[in-house]
XYZ file of C-alpha atoms in Angstrom:
370
model
C 79.425 9.680 11.604
C 82.295 7.557 13.327
C 85.280 10.348 12.827
C 82.091 13.099 13.655
C 81.747 11.323 17.380
C 85.310 10.392 17.722
C 85.773 14.164 17.661
C 83.167 14.669 19.930
C 84.744 12.448 22.753
C 88.437 13.334 21.990
C 87.944 16.857 23.423
C 86.336 15.210 26.033
C 89.622 13.158 27.050
C 91.480 16.133 26.752
C 89.649 17.369 30.097
C 89.334 13.623 31.766
C 91.457 11.450 32.572
C 89.575 8.530 31.097
C 91.698 6.905 28.347
C 91.355 5.542 25.022
C 89.670 2.020 24.642
C 91.635 -0.190 22.223
C 88.557 -0.645 20.035
C 88.332 2.657 19.260
C 89.133 2.661 15.092
C 89.888 5.716 14.214
C 93.659 7.022 14.780
C 96.499 9.027 13.337
C 97.874 5.952 11.108
C 93.863 4.926 9.941
C 93.061 8.714 9.141
C 95.951 8.955 6.733
C 96.582 5.707 6.331
C 95.681 6.682 1.898
C 98.123 9.556 2.481
C 101.411 8.120 4.261
C 102.541 6.797 6.841
C 102.598 8.280 10.396
C 105.740 7.055 12.650
C 107.132 7.295 16.163
C 110.726 7.142 17.392
C 111.033 4.385 20.028
C 113.159 4.580 23.190
C 114.634 1.169 24.806
C 111.628 1.224 27.069
C 109.110 0.998 24.312
C 110.836 -1.418 22.545
C 110.725 -3.564 25.976
C 106.948 -2.754 26.181
C 107.633 -1.386 29.988
C 104.373 0.790 29.800
C 101.342 -0.192 29.732
C 99.518 3.075 27.791
C 102.998 3.531 25.690
C 102.334 0.283 25.110
C 98.744 0.504 23.640
C 99.135 3.967 21.870
C 102.069 3.108 19.969
C 100.685 0.244 18.689
C 96.964 2.155 17.965
C 98.536 5.411 16.549
C 101.487 4.708 14.187
C 102.366 2.389 11.671
C 106.335 2.409 11.505
C 108.649 3.060 14.089
C 112.155 4.854 14.403
C 114.944 3.625 17.230
C 115.510 6.366 18.764
C 118.831 5.409 20.067
C 119.916 1.929 19.708
C 120.654 1.767 16.472
C 124.064 4.228 16.837
C 126.812 3.664 16.079
C 127.888 4.269 19.684
C 125.277 1.526 21.703
C 124.791 -1.009 18.766
C 128.928 -1.129 17.965
C 130.763 -0.024 20.998
C 134.083 -2.252 20.008
C 135.767 -2.907 17.085
C 134.996 -6.086 17.411
C 132.081 -6.690 19.428
C 128.537 -5.353 18.410
C 125.486 -5.610 20.343
C 122.887 -6.716 18.748
C 120.002 -7.290 21.929
C 118.270 -3.992 21.722
C 117.883 -3.597 17.940
C 116.969 -7.183 17.822
C 113.792 -6.642 20.133
C 113.273 -3.548 18.403
C 112.932 -4.903 14.457
C 110.888 -7.890 16.552
C 108.186 -5.291 17.714
C 108.104 -3.903 14.518
C 107.530 -7.456 12.556
C 104.467 -8.138 15.152
C 102.887 -5.401 14.719
C 102.872 -5.372 11.204
C 105.412 -1.833 10.922
C 107.049 -0.258 9.077
C 110.692 -0.414 10.065
C 113.150 1.869 9.932
C 116.971 1.761 10.760
C 118.687 4.574 12.529
C 121.372 5.312 11.439
C 124.549 3.602 9.418
C 126.513 6.435 8.918
C 126.240 9.180 11.573
C 129.567 12.245 12.703
C 128.227 12.065 16.161
C 127.834 9.391 18.873
C 130.249 7.285 17.495
C 132.022 4.838 19.384
C 134.895 5.673 21.454
C 137.186 3.981 19.932
C 136.587 5.591 16.637
C 138.382 8.624 18.425
C 141.786 6.577 18.024
C 141.433 5.539 14.415
C 144.257 7.866 13.153
C 144.126 6.562 9.331
C 141.965 6.372 6.194
C 142.440 2.302 5.921
C 141.029 1.863 9.591
C 138.436 4.697 9.280
C 136.983 3.053 6.102
C 137.418 -0.350 7.445
C 135.138 0.289 10.727
C 132.830 2.162 8.132
C 132.350 -1.035 6.035
C 132.528 -3.698 8.492
C 129.832 -1.797 10.618
C 127.251 -1.247 7.319
C 127.988 -5.378 6.837
C 127.735 -6.236 9.707
C 124.009 -4.225 11.161
C 122.106 -4.088 7.852
C 123.395 -7.254 6.621
C 122.091 -8.717 10.396
C 118.087 -6.938 9.330
C 118.481 -7.886 5.442
C 114.572 -8.374 4.347
C 113.777 -6.898 7.754
C 114.132 -3.518 8.081
C 112.263 -1.387 5.628
C 114.216 1.674 5.520
C 117.722 3.233 6.543
C 118.834 6.558 6.713
C 122.214 5.414 5.442
C 124.013 8.817 5.879
C 122.853 11.375 8.764
C 123.520 15.242 8.683
C 126.539 15.086 6.526
C 125.947 19.209 5.707
C 126.614 22.268 7.265
C 123.852 25.120 7.440
C 125.248 26.789 4.061
C 124.872 23.390 2.452
C 129.127 22.530 2.046
C 129.900 19.113 3.317
C 130.459 18.784 7.193
C 134.142 18.980 7.987
C 133.328 15.524 10.254
C 135.944 12.752 11.105
C 134.570 10.615 7.577
C 134.838 13.448 5.279
C 138.206 14.912 7.179
C 139.645 11.066 7.075
C 137.524 9.485 3.632
C 136.866 12.121 1.518
C 133.489 13.268 0.059
C 133.388 9.956 -1.111
C 132.786 8.239 1.951
C 129.025 9.271 0.943
C 128.823 7.608 -2.154
C 130.930 4.236 -0.649
C 127.923 4.346 2.762
C 125.068 4.208 0.125
C 126.814 1.496 -1.989
C 127.560 -0.775 0.728
C 123.728 -0.401 1.873
C 122.098 -1.607 -1.089
C 124.431 -4.375 -1.115
C 124.307 -5.248 2.105
C 120.588 -4.656 1.832
C 119.129 -5.007 -1.746
C 115.425 -4.753 -0.888
C 115.442 -1.888 1.969
C 114.841 1.657 1.083
C 117.896 4.099 1.577
C 117.294 7.763 2.979
C 119.901 10.445 3.096
C 118.518 12.160 6.033
C 119.016 16.080 7.918
C 117.826 18.976 10.113
C 117.485 22.561 8.546
C 117.840 20.692 4.318
C 113.745 22.419 3.776
C 116.212 26.003 4.352
C 117.478 27.093 1.007
C 121.136 27.360 1.687
C 121.239 24.227 3.210
C 118.742 22.418 0.539
C 120.714 23.591 -2.209
C 123.261 21.251 -0.748
C 121.991 18.849 0.144
C 120.150 19.055 -3.589
C 123.327 18.951 -4.985
C 124.261 15.803 -3.024
C 122.041 13.706 -4.237
C 122.079 14.608 -7.661
C 125.579 13.252 -7.609
C 124.842 10.526 -6.127
C 122.205 9.537 -8.525
C 124.495 10.248 -11.163
C 126.982 8.144 -10.116
C 124.615 5.279 -10.210
C 124.307 4.588 -6.438
C 120.787 4.046 -5.016
C 118.698 6.466 -3.207
C 115.516 6.252 -2.508
C 114.587 9.308 -0.814
C 115.736 12.086 1.645
C 114.380 12.606 5.150
C 114.119 16.351 6.734
C 113.773 15.758 9.828
C 111.146 18.603 11.030
C 112.970 19.836 14.326
C 110.970 23.165 14.130
C 109.971 25.940 16.364
C 106.300 27.647 17.356
C 108.313 30.598 17.373
C 108.923 30.554 13.601
C 107.645 30.412 10.848
C 109.593 27.857 7.809
C 106.012 26.727 5.619
C 107.087 27.936 2.461
C 110.526 26.175 2.938
C 108.998 23.607 3.651
C 107.047 23.356 0.687
C 108.994 24.271 -1.379
C 111.428 21.235 -0.290
C 108.901 19.231 -0.765
C 108.405 19.983 -4.388
C 112.089 20.303 -5.162
C 113.586 17.233 -3.692
C 110.913 15.434 -5.142
C 111.343 16.480 -8.764
C 115.248 14.578 -8.305
C 112.580 11.494 -8.167
C 113.022 10.602 -5.186
C 110.615 10.407 -2.120
C 110.019 12.736 0.447
C 110.309 11.743 4.256
C 109.680 13.733 7.580
C 111.409 11.459 10.102
C 111.961 13.659 13.113
C 109.381 15.467 13.739
C 108.277 18.026 16.836
C 107.729 21.613 18.062
C 109.595 22.806 20.459
C 107.769 25.593 22.531
C 110.561 27.505 24.834
C 112.310 30.209 24.520
C 115.241 29.462 21.786
C 118.634 30.390 23.337
C 121.400 32.503 21.288
C 118.428 32.018 18.448
C 120.141 28.638 17.572
C 118.945 27.162 14.245
C 119.261 23.433 14.396
C 119.374 20.155 15.591
C 123.174 19.172 16.334
C 123.181 17.083 19.680
C 126.513 18.419 20.991
C 125.037 22.311 21.669
C 124.528 22.421 24.674
C 124.084 25.712 26.825
C 123.695 26.728 30.965
C 120.387 26.127 32.931
C 118.455 29.267 33.026
C 115.265 29.695 34.628
C 113.594 31.974 31.652
C 114.504 29.877 29.334
C 112.640 26.557 30.605
C 108.167 28.738 31.534
C 106.433 26.263 31.518
C 107.800 24.011 34.272
C 104.042 22.942 35.707
C 102.306 22.854 33.232
C 102.013 24.796 29.463
C 99.421 27.760 29.025
C 96.309 27.755 26.487
C 97.715 30.381 24.599
C 100.635 28.550 24.012
C 98.426 24.955 23.499
C 97.088 26.654 20.944
C 99.835 27.881 19.076
C 101.099 24.275 18.434
C 98.110 23.416 17.187
C 97.991 25.697 14.770
C 101.466 25.177 13.663
C 100.882 21.586 13.866
C 97.167 21.807 11.550
C 98.946 24.499 8.986
C 101.717 21.916 8.319
C 99.613 19.459 8.297
C 97.731 21.333 5.038
C 101.248 21.002 3.347
C 101.405 17.399 4.035
C 97.768 16.496 2.586
C 98.306 18.948 -0.524
C 101.665 17.287 -1.199
C 100.463 13.938 -0.093
C 101.252 12.637 -3.493
C 105.313 13.483 -2.561
C 105.405 12.027 0.766
C 106.244 8.690 2.225
C 106.370 9.567 5.962
C 105.846 11.348 9.345
C 107.654 10.371 12.363
C 107.208 12.132 15.279
C 110.351 11.869 17.190
C 108.908 10.354 20.008
C 106.391 8.993 21.615
C 104.681 11.832 24.364
C 106.091 14.895 26.054
C 107.900 13.016 28.550
C 110.101 11.082 25.934
C 111.057 14.140 24.003
C 114.242 14.863 23.609
C 113.980 18.619 23.714
C 113.430 17.834 27.429
C 117.144 18.322 27.700
C 118.384 19.922 24.386
C 120.152 22.188 24.384
C 119.721 23.208 27.361
C 119.302 20.471 30.410
C 116.019 20.176 32.932
C 113.666 21.979 31.025
C 109.620 21.069 30.612
C 108.658 20.510 26.547
C 105.675 19.981 24.417
C 106.433 19.510 21.536
C 104.784 16.231 20.669
C 101.405 15.262 20.282
C 100.595 13.178 22.991
C 100.664 15.006 26.518
C 102.955 13.250 29.768
C 100.262 10.907 30.640
C 99.748 9.514 27.064
C 96.193 11.360 26.463
C 95.956 13.438 23.342
C 96.684 17.453 22.877
C 94.618 20.368 21.106
C 97.366 19.725 18.639
C 96.006 15.853 18.031
C 92.469 17.498 16.763
C 93.482 20.137 14.890
C 95.327 16.992 12.732
C 92.472 14.692 12.949
C 89.540 17.471 12.526
C 91.621 17.994 8.970
C 90.505 14.551 7.346
C 86.845 14.857 9.451
C 84.131 14.927 6.976
C 80.917 16.885 7.803
C 78.181 14.821 8.020
C 74.354 15.618 7.610
């Protein structure tokens, strides 16, 4: 009976300014607790608990957290011999305090690197940077971080290895080195390869080959993270389902690590989530500056509902579903790939109230009462 009442009340919340009470027991994390973890990405404002509404929502709805930016090497390792651990310490403390599954993101990534890396000319120096970085960061949180995104976005769209600074200077063996270093620094943590578009056939094939090579070499890899930066204007459920099945057949866990659905037009049929891509501002690319029309709200809800139907069908294969942001105002999609846009990709609006998309996911688990 409680779930039925909750859904009715939730509809009311959509059309009022009333906020949830901390006493409410039903949430995303409790509703899906027997299926998979439900996570969110935390920004610096959330880690330091600067917004009471955001803080309440995070604790109520989610049981897994990922740092949006503060563990990326540019921030945590700004100089060769200097690390900045204050924010990441607070992040881990937040997760421990609230008994959450803590994800480290990310150890090796070609983007958002410290400025000094661009001045590294030799393979030996780059290898030293990577080695010391993983030892210092993963080692500091050994036994505290539950899972690491060890290598992030190492593949091109055709499934070949991305021609990053790591590949160019260290060769394809850098991926194995990174995983081996992470396993040594924190033997208890789960280790994942994380990327976008790896549900798509060509890139998926490349990811599968990469993982098989790691497994054949004896390297520890526990799972794959499918980022899930998608659009409501395209349909890719078959690719998603195929990816879940094919990755799980490798004997690893499948996580959806950075989930959001853009509702805005896609410039030049852009695909992927390369943070370095940028386009000029254009009013036609920002059609919902003031509010989201009901028709688009409904389409967003439908997309999430259909996606979670696939997740529930394969819940035995999925370890975690993490939304890339707490609410719409926090989403990186407001500024990518065009600045100053107003996007609505998540389950909670700018006032931290649940959207129709939230209800569409919740109702999948509700049972009719007599």
